[in-house]
PDB file of C-alpha atoms in Angstrom:
ATOM      1  CA  MET A1232      86.779 116.539 132.610  1.00  0.00           C
ATOM      2  CA  ILE A1233      89.514 118.168 129.893  1.00  0.00           C
ATOM      3  CA  THR A1234      93.908 116.675 130.752  1.00  0.00           C
ATOM      4  CA  ASN A1235      97.719 117.721 129.667  1.00  0.00           C
ATOM      5  CA  ASN A1236      98.286 114.442 131.683  1.00  0.00           C
ATOM      6  CA  PRO A1237      99.896 112.287 128.136  1.00  0.00           C
ATOM      7  CA  LYS A1238      99.744 109.403 130.397  1.00  0.00           C
ATOM      8  CA  VAL A1239      95.779 109.595 130.696  1.00  0.00           C
ATOM      9  CA  ILE A1240      95.730 111.041 127.359  1.00  0.00           C
ATOM     10  CA  GLU A1241      97.295 108.144 125.715  1.00  0.00           C
ATOM     11  CA  LYS A1242      94.968 105.257 127.614  1.00  0.00           C
ATOM     12  CA  ALA A1243      91.935 107.349 125.611  1.00  0.00           C
ATOM     13  CA  PHE A1244      94.001 107.173 123.048  1.00  0.00           C
ATOM     14  CA  GLU A1245      94.792 103.413 123.335  1.00  0.00           C
ATOM     15  CA  ASP A1246      91.279 102.750 124.864  1.00  0.00           C
ATOM     16  CA  LYS A1247      88.930 104.360 121.778  1.00  0.00           C
ATOM     17  CA  PHE A1248      91.785 102.571 119.259  1.00  0.00           C
ATOM     18  CA  ASN A1249      90.437  98.986 120.361  1.00  0.00           C
ATOM     19  CA  ALA A1250      87.150  99.325 120.546  1.00  0.00           C
ATOM     20  CA  VAL A1251      87.462 100.716 117.281  1.00  0.00           C
ATOM     21  CA  SER A1252      89.092  97.284 115.877  1.00  0.00           C
ATOM     22  CA  ASN A1253      87.405  95.561 118.077  1.00  0.00           C
ATOM     23  CA  ASN A1254      84.366  96.376 116.157  1.00  0.00           C
ATOM     24  CA  ILE A1255      86.125  96.537 112.242  1.00  0.00           C
ATOM     25  CA  ASP A1256      86.868  92.716 113.285  1.00  0.00           C
ATOM     26  CA  GLU A1257      84.007  92.428 113.515  1.00  0.00           C
ATOM     27  CA  ALA A1258      81.897  93.879 110.555  1.00  0.00           C
ATOM     28  CA  LEU A1259      85.074  92.154 108.031  1.00  0.00           C
ATOM     29  CA  ILE A1260      83.283  88.418 109.840  1.00  0.00           C
ATOM     30  CA  GLU A1261      79.582  90.381 108.932  1.00  0.00           C
ATOM     31  CA  ILE A1262      80.926  91.702 105.486  1.00  0.00           C
ATOM     32  CA  GLY A1263      82.134  88.098 105.109  1.00  0.00           C
ATOM     33  CA  GLU A1264      78.600  86.745 106.296  1.00  0.00           C
ATOM     34  CA  ARG A1265      77.165  88.268 103.154  1.00  0.00           C
ATOM     35  CA  GLY A1266      79.415  88.089 100.327  1.00  0.00           C
ATOM     36  CA  VAL A1267      78.810  84.682 100.937  1.00  0.00           C
ATOM     37  CA  ASN A1268      75.309  85.001 101.041  1.00  0.00           C
ATOM     38  CA  TYR A1269      75.459  87.179  97.810  1.00  0.00           C
ATOM     39  CA  LEU A1270      78.103  85.216  96.137  1.00  0.00           C
ATOM     40  CA  LYS A1271      76.071  82.218  96.658  1.00  0.00           C
ATOM     41  CA  LEU A1272      73.158  83.696  95.178  1.00  0.00           C
ATOM     42  CA  GLU A1273      74.472  84.154  92.420  1.00  0.00           C
ATOM     43  CA  THR A1274      76.806  80.907  91.828  1.00  0.00           C
ATOM     44  CA  PRO A1275      75.541  78.650  88.918  1.00  0.00           C
ATOM     45  CA  VAL A1276      75.395  75.085  90.376  1.00  0.00           C
ATOM     46  CA  ASP A1277      74.926  72.311  88.243  1.00  0.00           C
ATOM     47  CA  LYS A1278      75.921  69.470  91.489  1.00  0.00           C
ATOM     48  CA  GLY A1279      76.107  72.400  93.904  1.00  0.00           C
ATOM     49  CA  ARG A1280      79.755  71.518  94.357  1.00  0.00           C
ATOM     50  CA  LEU A1281      80.792  75.089  93.951  1.00  0.00           C
ATOM     51  CA  ARG A1282      78.372  76.508  96.008  1.00  0.00           C
ATOM     52  CA  ASN A1283      78.615  75.198  98.780  1.00  0.00           C
ATOM     53  CA  SER A1284      82.590  75.881  98.760  1.00  0.00           C
ATOM     54  CA  MET A1285      81.754  79.755  98.885  1.00  0.00           C
ATOM     55  CA  SER A1286      83.714  80.916 101.960  1.00  0.00           C
ATOM     56  CA  TYR A1287      85.546  84.096 103.273  1.00  0.00           C
ATOM     57  CA  THR A1288      88.375  83.924 106.066  1.00  0.00           C
ATOM     58  CA  VAL A1289      89.188  87.367 108.734  1.00  0.00           C
ATOM     59  CA  ASP A1290      92.877  87.413 110.344  1.00  0.00           C
ATOM     60  CA  SER A1291      94.241  83.470 109.786  1.00  0.00           C
ATOM     61  CA  LYS A1292      90.601  82.149 110.292  1.00  0.00           C
ATOM     62  CA  VAL A1293      88.880  80.357 107.515  1.00  0.00           C
ATOM     63  CA  TYR A1294      85.260  80.454 108.125  1.00  0.00           C
ATOM     64  CA  ARG A1295      82.439  78.411 106.230  1.00  0.00           C
ATOM     65  CA  PRO A1296      79.509  76.335 106.668  1.00  0.00           C
ATOM     66  CA  LEU A1297      78.652  73.767 108.575  1.00  0.00           C
ATOM     67  CA  GLY A1298      79.341  70.340 106.752  1.00  0.00           C
ATOM     68  CA  HIS A1299      81.264  71.615 103.458  1.00  0.00           C
ATOM     69  CA  ALA A1300      84.141  70.123 102.490  1.00  0.00           C
ATOM     70  CA  THR A1301      87.630  71.607 103.885  1.00  0.00           C
ATOM     71  CA  GLU A1302      88.657  70.718 100.640  1.00  0.00           C
ATOM     72  CA  ASP A1303      87.511  73.349  98.662  1.00  0.00           C
ATOM     73  CA  THR A1304      87.396  76.341 101.533  1.00  0.00           C
ATOM     74  CA  LEU A1305      89.897  78.940 101.204  1.00  0.00           C
ATOM     75  CA  ARG A1306      92.969  78.776 102.947  1.00  0.00           C
ATOM     76  CA  ALA A1307      93.851  80.892 105.588  1.00  0.00           C
ATOM     77  CA  SER A1308      94.951  84.368 104.812  1.00  0.00           C
ATOM     78  CA  GLY A1309      97.724  86.542 107.316  1.00  0.00           C
ATOM     79  CA  ASP A1310      96.194  89.721 106.525  1.00  0.00           C
ATOM     80  CA  LYS A1311      94.731  91.765 109.574  1.00  0.00           C
ATOM     81  CA  GLU A1312      91.365  94.011 108.964  1.00  0.00           C
ATOM     82  CA  THR A1313      90.971  91.770 105.185  1.00  0.00           C
ATOM     83  CA  VAL A1314      88.695  89.479 104.057  1.00  0.00           C
ATOM     84  CA  TYR A1315      88.695  87.030 101.913  1.00  0.00           C
ATOM     85  CA  ILE A1316      85.595  85.716  99.920  1.00  0.00           C
ATOM     86  CA  GLY A1317      85.508  83.220  97.204  1.00  0.00           C
ATOM     87  CA  THR A1318      86.713  79.614  97.040  1.00  0.00           C
ATOM     88  CA  ASN A1319      88.890  77.302  96.337  1.00  0.00           C
ATOM     89  CA  VAL A1320      87.423  75.003  93.523  1.00  0.00           C
ATOM     90  CA  ILE A1321      89.724  74.992  90.674  1.00  0.00           C
ATOM     91  CA  TYR A1322      86.912  75.532  88.749  1.00  0.00           C
ATOM     92  CA  GLY A1323      85.731  78.218  89.842  1.00  0.00           C
ATOM     93  CA  PRO A1324      87.415  81.092  87.521  1.00  0.00           C
ATOM     94  CA  SER A1325      86.255  79.210  84.493  1.00  0.00           C
ATOM     95  CA  VAL A1326      82.493  80.021  85.550  1.00  0.00           C
ATOM     96  CA  GLU A1327      83.676  83.082  86.521  1.00  0.00           C
ATOM     97  CA  PHE A1328      85.645  83.791  82.836  1.00  0.00           C
ATOM     98  CA  LEU A1329      84.366  82.067  79.988  1.00  0.00           C
ATOM     99  CA  ALA A1330      80.958  80.040  80.648  1.00  0.00           C
ATOM    100  CA  LYS A1331      78.887  80.811  78.101  1.00  0.00           C
ATOM    101  CA  ASN A1332      75.554  79.671  79.697  1.00  0.00           C
ATOM    102  CA  GLY A1333      75.018  83.659  81.205  1.00  0.00           C
ATOM    103  CA  SER A1334      76.746  82.613  84.719  1.00  0.00           C
ATOM    104  CA  ALA A1335      79.948  83.934  83.617  1.00  0.00           C
ATOM    105  CA  GLY A1336      80.635  86.661  85.430  1.00  0.00           C
ATOM    106  CA  TYR A1337      78.948  84.994  89.069  1.00  0.00           C
ATOM    107  CA  MET A1338      81.085  86.792  91.699  1.00  0.00           C
ATOM    108  CA  TYR A1339      81.317  89.765  89.932  1.00  0.00           C
ATOM    109  CA  ARG A1340      78.169  90.384  90.434  1.00  0.00           C
ATOM    110  CA  ALA A1341      78.051  89.314  93.700  1.00  0.00           C
ATOM    111  CA  TYR A1342      81.041  92.099  94.411  1.00  0.00           C
ATOM    112  CA  LYS A1343      79.401  94.550  93.455  1.00  0.00           C
ATOM    113  CA  ARG A1344      75.794  93.606  96.050  1.00  0.00           C
ATOM    114  CA  LEU A1345      78.314  93.829  98.255  1.00  0.00           C
ATOM    115  CA  LYS A1346      80.202  96.604  97.469  1.00  0.00           C
ATOM    116  CA  LYS A1347      77.153  98.389  97.715  1.00  0.00           C
ATOM    117  CA  SER A1348      76.401  97.562 101.880  1.00  0.00           C
ATOM    118  CA  ALA A1349      80.574  96.751 102.995  1.00  0.00           C
ATOM    119  CA  GLY A1350      81.014 100.923 102.936  1.00  0.00           C
ATOM    120  CA  LEU A1351      77.544 100.986 105.166  1.00  0.00           C
ATOM    121  CA  ILE A1352      78.873  98.114 108.083  1.00  0.00           C
ATOM    122  CA  LEU A1353      82.089  99.534 108.440  1.00  0.00           C
ATOM    123  CA  GLU A1354      80.962 103.321 109.008  1.00  0.00           C
ATOM    124  CA  LYS A1355      79.093 101.769 111.538  1.00  0.00           C
ATOM    125  CA  ALA A1356      81.675  99.977 113.008  1.00  0.00           C
ATOM    126  CA  MET A1357      84.105 102.485 113.095  1.00  0.00           C
ATOM    127  CA  GLN A1358      80.850 105.300 115.200  1.00  0.00           C
ATOM    128  CA  LYS A1359      80.272 102.423 117.232  1.00  0.00           C
ATOM    129  CA  GLY A1360      83.320 101.862 118.799  1.00  0.00           C
ATOM    130  CA  MET A1361      83.953 106.551 118.575  1.00  0.00           C
ATOM    131  CA  LYS A1362      81.167 105.752 120.594  1.00  0.00           C
ATOM    132  CA  LYS A1363      82.377 103.056 123.574  1.00  0.00           C
TER     133      LYS A1363
END
């Protein structure tokens, strides 16, 4: 049924916006999970602290694997519709930019892998929200 009632039209747009927004939040969590997994695959290991510190944050909530120390994970972000993935370990940037053993660039390699799938995850989430 087609209508020109502004209240009905406004409600329909609001419902679609909420459905898409909820799906985007779910997609950001999925992107964060994948990002952490890709980082762990690329992270060099000596004692495992750097690899175990990988976490992500979405909408002021920090997600980290169970049993990992809170001082090593990212701080919560207040940004909406944004995912941050990484580590709070002090020597993480040194390994990323200065390591001479072939492990330099581990975060960049993980980012390149994640970038390929992140767009598809978001696209799928938006399409799913539009169907609701």
